[in-house]
XYZ file of N, CA, C and O in Angstrom:
476
model
N -56.497 16.993 78.824
C -55.252 17.539 79.295
C -55.353 17.811 80.798
O -56.388 18.227 81.285
N -54.247 17.588 81.467
C -54.139 17.795 82.909
C -53.654 19.215 83.163
O -52.555 19.575 82.760
N -54.472 20.012 83.821
C -54.157 21.423 84.039
C -52.891 21.640 84.883
O -52.274 22.681 84.812
N -52.510 20.644 85.682
C -51.405 20.830 86.603
C -50.018 20.651 86.011
O -49.026 20.932 86.663
N -49.935 20.165 84.781
C -48.625 19.900 84.175
C -48.533 20.582 82.819
O -49.544 20.750 82.147
N -47.318 20.935 82.401
C -47.166 21.602 81.104
C -47.741 20.749 79.961
O -47.575 19.528 79.935
N -48.395 21.413 79.038
C -49.044 20.710 77.924
C -48.028 19.990 77.058
O -48.265 18.864 76.621
N -46.861 20.606 76.814
C -45.875 19.948 75.948
C -45.404 18.631 76.566
O -45.141 17.668 75.847
N -45.315 18.557 77.894
C -44.931 17.320 78.571
C -46.021 16.261 78.361
O -45.729 15.094 78.095
N -47.274 16.684 78.452
C -48.389 15.757 78.243
C -48.434 15.236 76.809
O -48.733 14.061 76.583
N -48.122 16.096 75.847
C -48.066 15.673 74.435
C -46.983 14.611 74.278
O -47.210 13.555 73.670
N -45.800 14.866 74.838
C -44.702 13.902 74.748
C -45.098 12.580 75.405
O -44.845 11.507 74.844
N -45.746 12.632 76.559
C -46.160 11.408 77.259
C -47.204 10.635 76.471
O -47.195 9.403 76.464
N -48.121 11.331 75.815
C -49.130 10.646 74.994
C -48.468 9.881 73.855
O -48.843 8.742 73.559
N -47.486 10.500 73.224
C -46.771 9.821 72.144
C -45.987 8.638 72.710
O -46.002 7.542 72.142
N -45.321 8.848 73.846
C -44.598 7.752 74.498
C -45.542 6.588 74.809
O -45.205 5.427 74.565
N -46.708 6.896 75.360
C -47.677 5.842 75.688
C -48.103 5.066 74.444
O -48.257 3.844 74.496
N -48.272 5.772 73.345
C -48.645 5.108 72.090
C -47.525 4.205 71.585
O -47.789 3.158 70.996
N -46.296 4.597 71.823
C -45.157 3.763 71.430
C -45.090 2.527 72.334
O -44.939 1.405 71.863
N -45.245 2.740 73.626
C -45.172 1.632 74.576
C -46.287 0.623 74.346
O -46.051 -0.585 74.365
N -47.511 1.099 74.096
C -48.626 0.153 73.914
C -48.696 -0.424 72.501
O -49.529 -1.272 72.206
N -47.812 0.036 71.631
C -47.722 -0.538 70.288
C -48.608 0.115 69.247
O -48.568 -0.271 68.084
N -49.399 1.106 69.628
C -50.244 1.749 68.618
C -49.438 2.653 67.685
O -49.896 2.982 66.594
N -48.220 3.025 68.106
C -47.256 3.690 67.222
C -46.036 2.781 67.141
O -45.269 2.679 68.099
N -45.891 2.100 66.035
C -44.786 1.152 65.869
C -43.484 1.882 65.547
O -43.497 3.014 65.042
N -42.384 1.220 65.850
C -41.082 1.773 65.486
C -41.018 1.942 63.974
O -41.542 1.128 63.231
N -40.413 3.020 63.557
C -40.270 3.425 62.158
C -41.576 3.924 61.538
O -41.623 4.194 60.345
N -42.647 4.071 62.348
C -43.886 4.643 61.813
C -43.891 6.155 62.034
O -43.206 6.677 62.914
N -44.668 6.834 61.211
C -44.741 8.287 61.290
C -45.679 8.698 62.422
O -46.724 8.081 62.633
N -45.300 9.738 63.136
C -46.142 10.276 64.204
C -46.931 11.463 63.654
O -46.555 12.042 62.630
N -48.036 11.814 64.312
C -48.792 12.983 63.840
C -47.920 14.233 63.820
O -47.020 14.396 64.645
N -48.211 15.101 62.879
C -47.438 16.345 62.760
C -47.789 17.293 63.900
O -48.812 17.134 64.579
N -46.950 18.298 64.083
C -47.236 19.293 65.129
C -48.554 20.007 64.845
O -49.310 20.299 65.772
N -48.849 20.257 63.576
C -50.114 20.913 63.231
C -51.308 20.010 63.532
O -52.345 20.493 63.998
N -51.175 18.710 63.266
C -52.258 17.772 63.596
C -52.471 17.706 65.102
O -53.619 17.728 65.568
N -51.383 17.622 65.849
C -51.489 17.588 67.310
C -52.099 18.888 67.839
O -52.951 18.859 68.736
N -51.661 20.005 67.285
C -52.174 21.302 67.726
C -53.671 21.422 67.453
O -54.432 21.879 68.315
N -54.103 21.005 66.276
C -55.526 21.080 65.930
C -56.351 20.140 66.808
O -57.414 20.524 67.313
N -55.857 18.926 67.021
C -56.585 17.951 67.821
C -56.757 18.416 69.267
O -57.826 18.295 69.846
N -55.685 18.950 69.846
C -55.713 19.362 71.254
C -56.082 20.834 71.442
O -56.163 21.305 72.583
N -56.259 21.553 70.320
C -56.583 22.983 70.354
C -55.534 23.764 71.151
O -55.841 24.471 72.105
N -54.293 23.554 70.715
C -53.160 24.236 71.347
C -52.317 24.914 70.267
O -52.503 24.665 69.077
N -51.396 25.719 70.704
C -50.472 26.395 69.799
C -49.534 25.350 69.177
O -49.008 24.487 69.888
N -49.296 25.407 67.856
C -48.372 24.470 67.227
C -46.970 24.484 67.856
O -46.298 23.460 67.898
N -46.538 25.631 68.379
C -45.219 25.701 69.028
C -45.182 24.841 70.288
O -44.147 24.251 70.616
N -46.308 24.735 70.983
C -46.387 23.897 72.175
C -46.282 22.424 71.786
O -45.548 21.656 72.416
N -46.992 22.043 70.739
C -46.909 20.664 70.243
C -45.486 20.360 69.773
O -44.947 19.284 70.055
N -44.877 21.317 69.093
C -43.504 21.131 68.601
C -42.531 20.944 69.754
O -41.584 20.156 69.658
N -42.761 21.641 70.859
C -41.879 21.509 72.015
C -41.934 20.083 72.570
O -40.905 19.514 72.933
N -43.121 19.483 72.604
C -43.255 18.097 73.047
C -42.561 17.132 72.103
O -41.862 16.204 72.525
N -42.742 17.345 70.810
C -42.097 16.510 69.795
C -40.575 16.649 69.888
O -39.848 15.650 69.861
N -40.102 17.868 70.007
C -38.654 18.110 70.064
C -38.020 17.483 71.299
O -36.866 17.049 71.250
N -38.763 17.434 72.379
C -38.260 16.759 73.583
C -37.994 15.285 73.278
O -36.979 14.726 73.674
N -38.908 14.664 72.527
C -38.735 13.253 72.155
C -37.596 13.066 71.160
O -36.912 12.041 71.190
N -37.386 14.037 70.298
C -36.245 13.985 69.381
C -34.948 14.069 70.179
O -34.015 13.286 69.965
N -34.909 14.994 71.126
C -33.719 15.147 71.974
C -33.417 13.878 72.768
O -32.257 13.558 73.020
N -34.472 13.152 73.141
C -34.321 11.904 73.904
C -34.004 10.700 73.016
O -33.808 9.596 73.520
N -33.996 10.899 71.692
C -33.711 9.801 70.778
C -34.895 8.878 70.530
O -34.736 7.793 69.977
N -36.082 9.315 70.895
C -37.294 8.507 70.719
C -37.862 8.707 69.308
O -38.390 7.785 68.702
N -37.761 9.922 68.804
C -38.225 10.245 67.456
C -37.059 10.790 66.644
O -36.071 11.273 67.204
N -37.203 10.699 65.333
C -36.233 11.331 64.443
C -36.981 11.941 63.265
O -38.108 11.555 62.956
N -36.330 12.905 62.634
C -36.947 13.631 61.532
C -36.450 13.126 60.193
O -35.253 12.930 60.003
N -37.396 12.893 59.288
C -37.059 12.647 57.889
C -37.362 13.949 57.171
O -38.521 14.359 57.067
N -36.318 14.569 56.712
C -36.439 15.897 56.116
C -37.520 15.929 55.025
O -37.518 15.117 54.112
N -38.445 16.866 55.187
C -39.504 17.052 54.204
C -40.649 16.065 54.320
O -41.632 16.185 53.586
N -40.551 15.097 55.216
C -41.612 14.084 55.344
C -42.306 14.181 56.700
O -43.521 14.176 56.788
N -41.517 14.229 57.775
C -42.109 14.319 59.106
C -41.275 13.596 60.141
O -40.114 13.243 59.914
N -41.892 13.351 61.284
C -41.236 12.691 62.411
C -41.623 11.222 62.457
O -42.772 10.860 62.196
N -40.642 10.402 62.849
C -40.840 8.960 62.906
C -40.308 8.408 64.224
O -39.412 8.986 64.835
N -40.868 7.265 64.617
C -40.434 6.587 65.836
C -39.106 5.892 65.558
O -38.970 5.153 64.579
N -38.133 6.120 66.402
C -36.809 5.527 66.251
C -36.834 4.029 66.543
O -37.623 3.562 67.362
N -35.942 3.295 65.887
C -35.759 1.879 66.214
C -35.244 1.793 67.650
O -34.373 2.568 68.044
N -35.803 0.880 68.412
C -35.400 0.705 69.801
C -36.087 1.648 70.772
O -35.819 1.606 71.976
N -36.977 2.508 70.270
C -37.637 3.495 71.130
C -38.505 2.823 72.196
O -38.509 3.253 73.350
N -39.213 1.770 71.819
C -40.104 1.103 72.785
C -39.308 0.524 73.947
O -39.658 0.719 75.110
N -38.224 -0.156 73.645
C -37.393 -0.744 74.705
C -36.783 0.353 75.577
O -36.735 0.215 76.807
N -36.341 1.423 74.957
C -35.756 2.536 75.702
C -36.786 3.158 76.642
O -36.486 3.438 77.808
N -38.007 3.364 76.140
C -39.059 3.945 76.966
C -39.466 3.011 78.100
O -39.681 3.454 79.229
N -39.573 1.726 77.801
C -39.951 0.769 78.847
C -38.905 0.730 79.953
O -39.254 0.693 81.132
N -37.639 0.769 79.595
C -36.577 0.775 80.594
C -36.666 2.032 81.460
O -36.603 1.961 82.687
N -36.836 3.170 80.817
C -36.941 4.427 81.558
C -38.163 4.431 82.465
O -38.086 4.834 83.628
N -39.297 3.943 81.966
C -40.517 3.903 82.770
C -40.385 2.923 83.939
O -40.931 3.151 85.007
N -39.669 1.819 83.731
C -39.443 0.877 84.838
C -38.633 1.527 85.946
O -38.906 1.332 87.129
N -37.627 2.290 85.567
C -36.821 3.004 86.563
C -37.677 4.035 87.298
O -37.590 4.169 88.516
N -38.520 4.739 86.560
C -39.418 5.718 87.181
C -40.412 5.020 88.111
O -40.722 5.533 89.187
N -40.901 3.870 87.692
C -41.837 3.098 88.505
C -41.205 2.752 89.844
O -41.820 2.894 90.901
N -39.966 2.319 89.791
C -39.248 1.978 91.015
C -39.133 3.193 91.930
O -39.430 3.117 93.124
N -38.733 4.323 91.362
C -38.553 5.538 92.158
C -39.884 6.077 92.700
O -39.960 6.514 93.843
N -40.923 6.045 91.871
C -42.195 6.650 92.252
C -43.053 5.755 93.135
O -43.835 6.260 93.939
N -42.950 4.440 92.964
C -43.876 3.552 93.656
C -43.200 2.573 94.611
O -43.628 2.415 95.745
N -42.161 1.887 94.150
C -41.559 0.852 94.986
C -40.833 1.421 96.196
O -40.996 0.917 97.313
N -40.028 2.435 95.978
C -39.289 3.019 97.111
C -40.243 3.526 98.198
O -40.064 3.198 99.366
N -41.269 4.326 97.840
C -42.200 4.777 98.879
C -42.984 3.621 99.522
O -43.224 3.637 100.729
N -43.345 2.618 98.727
C -44.058 1.459 99.253
C -43.213 0.734 100.299
O -43.680 0.435 101.407
N -41.970 0.483 99.965
C -41.094 -0.235 100.893
C -40.739 0.622 102.108
O -40.600 0.093 103.219
N -40.633 1.923 101.919
C -40.373 2.806 103.061
C -41.562 2.768 104.031
O -41.371 2.683 105.253
N -42.768 2.812 103.504
C -43.964 2.739 104.349
C -44.080 1.375 105.010
O -44.425 1.270 106.186
N -43.781 0.313 104.268
C -43.810 -1.039 104.846
C -42.827 -1.136 106.010
O -43.147 -1.721 107.054
N -41.654 -0.550 105.832
C -40.648 -0.568 106.895
C -41.171 0.144 108.148
O -41.005 -0.339 109.264
N -41.837 1.300 107.950
C -42.418 2.037 109.073
C -43.448 1.186 109.819
O -43.597 1.303 111.028
N -44.161 0.365 109.069
C -45.210 -0.467 109.661
C -44.680 -1.792 110.188
O -45.449 -2.610 110.704
N -43.392 -2.019 110.012
C -42.800 -3.261 110.500
C -43.072 -4.454 109.610
O -42.982 -5.597 110.054
N -43.388 -4.187 108.335
C -43.640 -5.268 107.384
C -42.342 -5.648 106.681
O -41.587 -4.775 106.248
N -42.112 -6.935 106.551
C -40.943 -7.400 105.808
C -41.259 -7.392 104.314
O -42.424 -7.315 103.914
N -40.217 -7.499 103.515
C -40.404 -7.586 102.059
C -41.242 -8.818 101.725
O -42.123 -8.773 100.860
N -41.003 -9.924 102.432
C -41.776 -11.150 102.202
C -43.257 -10.916 102.490
O -44.124 -11.402 101.740
N -43.556 -10.158 103.538
C -44.958 -9.872 103.854
C -45.596 -8.994 102.781
O -46.760 -9.195 102.415
N -44.842 -8.051 102.284
C -45.350 -7.199 101.203
C -45.609 -8.044 99.966
O -46.645 -7.905 99.308
N -44.689 -8.952 99.645
C -44.885 -9.859 98.497
C -46.139 -10.697 98.686
O -46.922 -10.880 97.750
N -46.342 -11.210 99.898
C -47.548 -11.993 100.176
C -48.812 -11.155 99.975
O -49.808 -11.648 99.445
N -48.764 -9.907 100.403
C -49.909 -9.012 100.212
C -50.189 -8.804 98.723
O -51.341 -8.814 98.288
N -49.127 -8.611 97.945
C -49.289 -8.414 96.501
C -49.843 -9.682 95.864
O -50.775 -9.619 95.046
N -49.301 -10.825 96.252
C -49.797 -12.097 95.724
C -51.261 -12.292 96.066
O -52.064 -12.744 95.237
N -51.654 -11.956 97.293
C -53.048 -12.073 97.701
C -53.954 -11.147 96.923
O -55.060 -11.501 96.531
N -53.462 -9.945 96.676
C -54.236 -8.984 95.897
C -54.395 -9.470 94.461
O -55.470 -9.403 93.891
N -53.314 -9.989 93.892
C -53.344 -10.505 92.518
C -54.343 -11.652 92.378
O -55.079 -11.721 91.419
N -54.338 -12.564 93.349
C -55.227 -13.736 93.249
C -56.692 -13.378 93.471
O -57.580 -14.106 93.053
N -56.954 -12.223 94.106
C -58.342 -11.817 94.339
C -58.945 -11.077 93.163
O -60.128 -10.793 93.166
N -58.143 -10.746 92.185
C -58.635 -9.976 91.026
C -59.371 -10.822 90.074
O -59.427 -11.798 89.701
């Protein structure tokens, strides 16, 4: 766990990451709040807050008496949201810095292509 961010946010992100990477398939059951709490040694209410955030976002849904499940379309929804975040967090600052340095978009693309080919 990252000390700098709320634990419930980290729980939600871990579940999101599992959905995005396919280890939690759509319509599959997610760990219960008690399982998450025991695994991470946190209060079950904290785990529930992370789960409820995903329910509010339409990523998970509850089957009464059974547990929480991944919603159909959750992976695509998360990927779209993460792509938008990627643009805001990485591309905008990258292009702003490139502009300060007098680099064109084409030059930045060439740099990325060069980096990719060196890997």
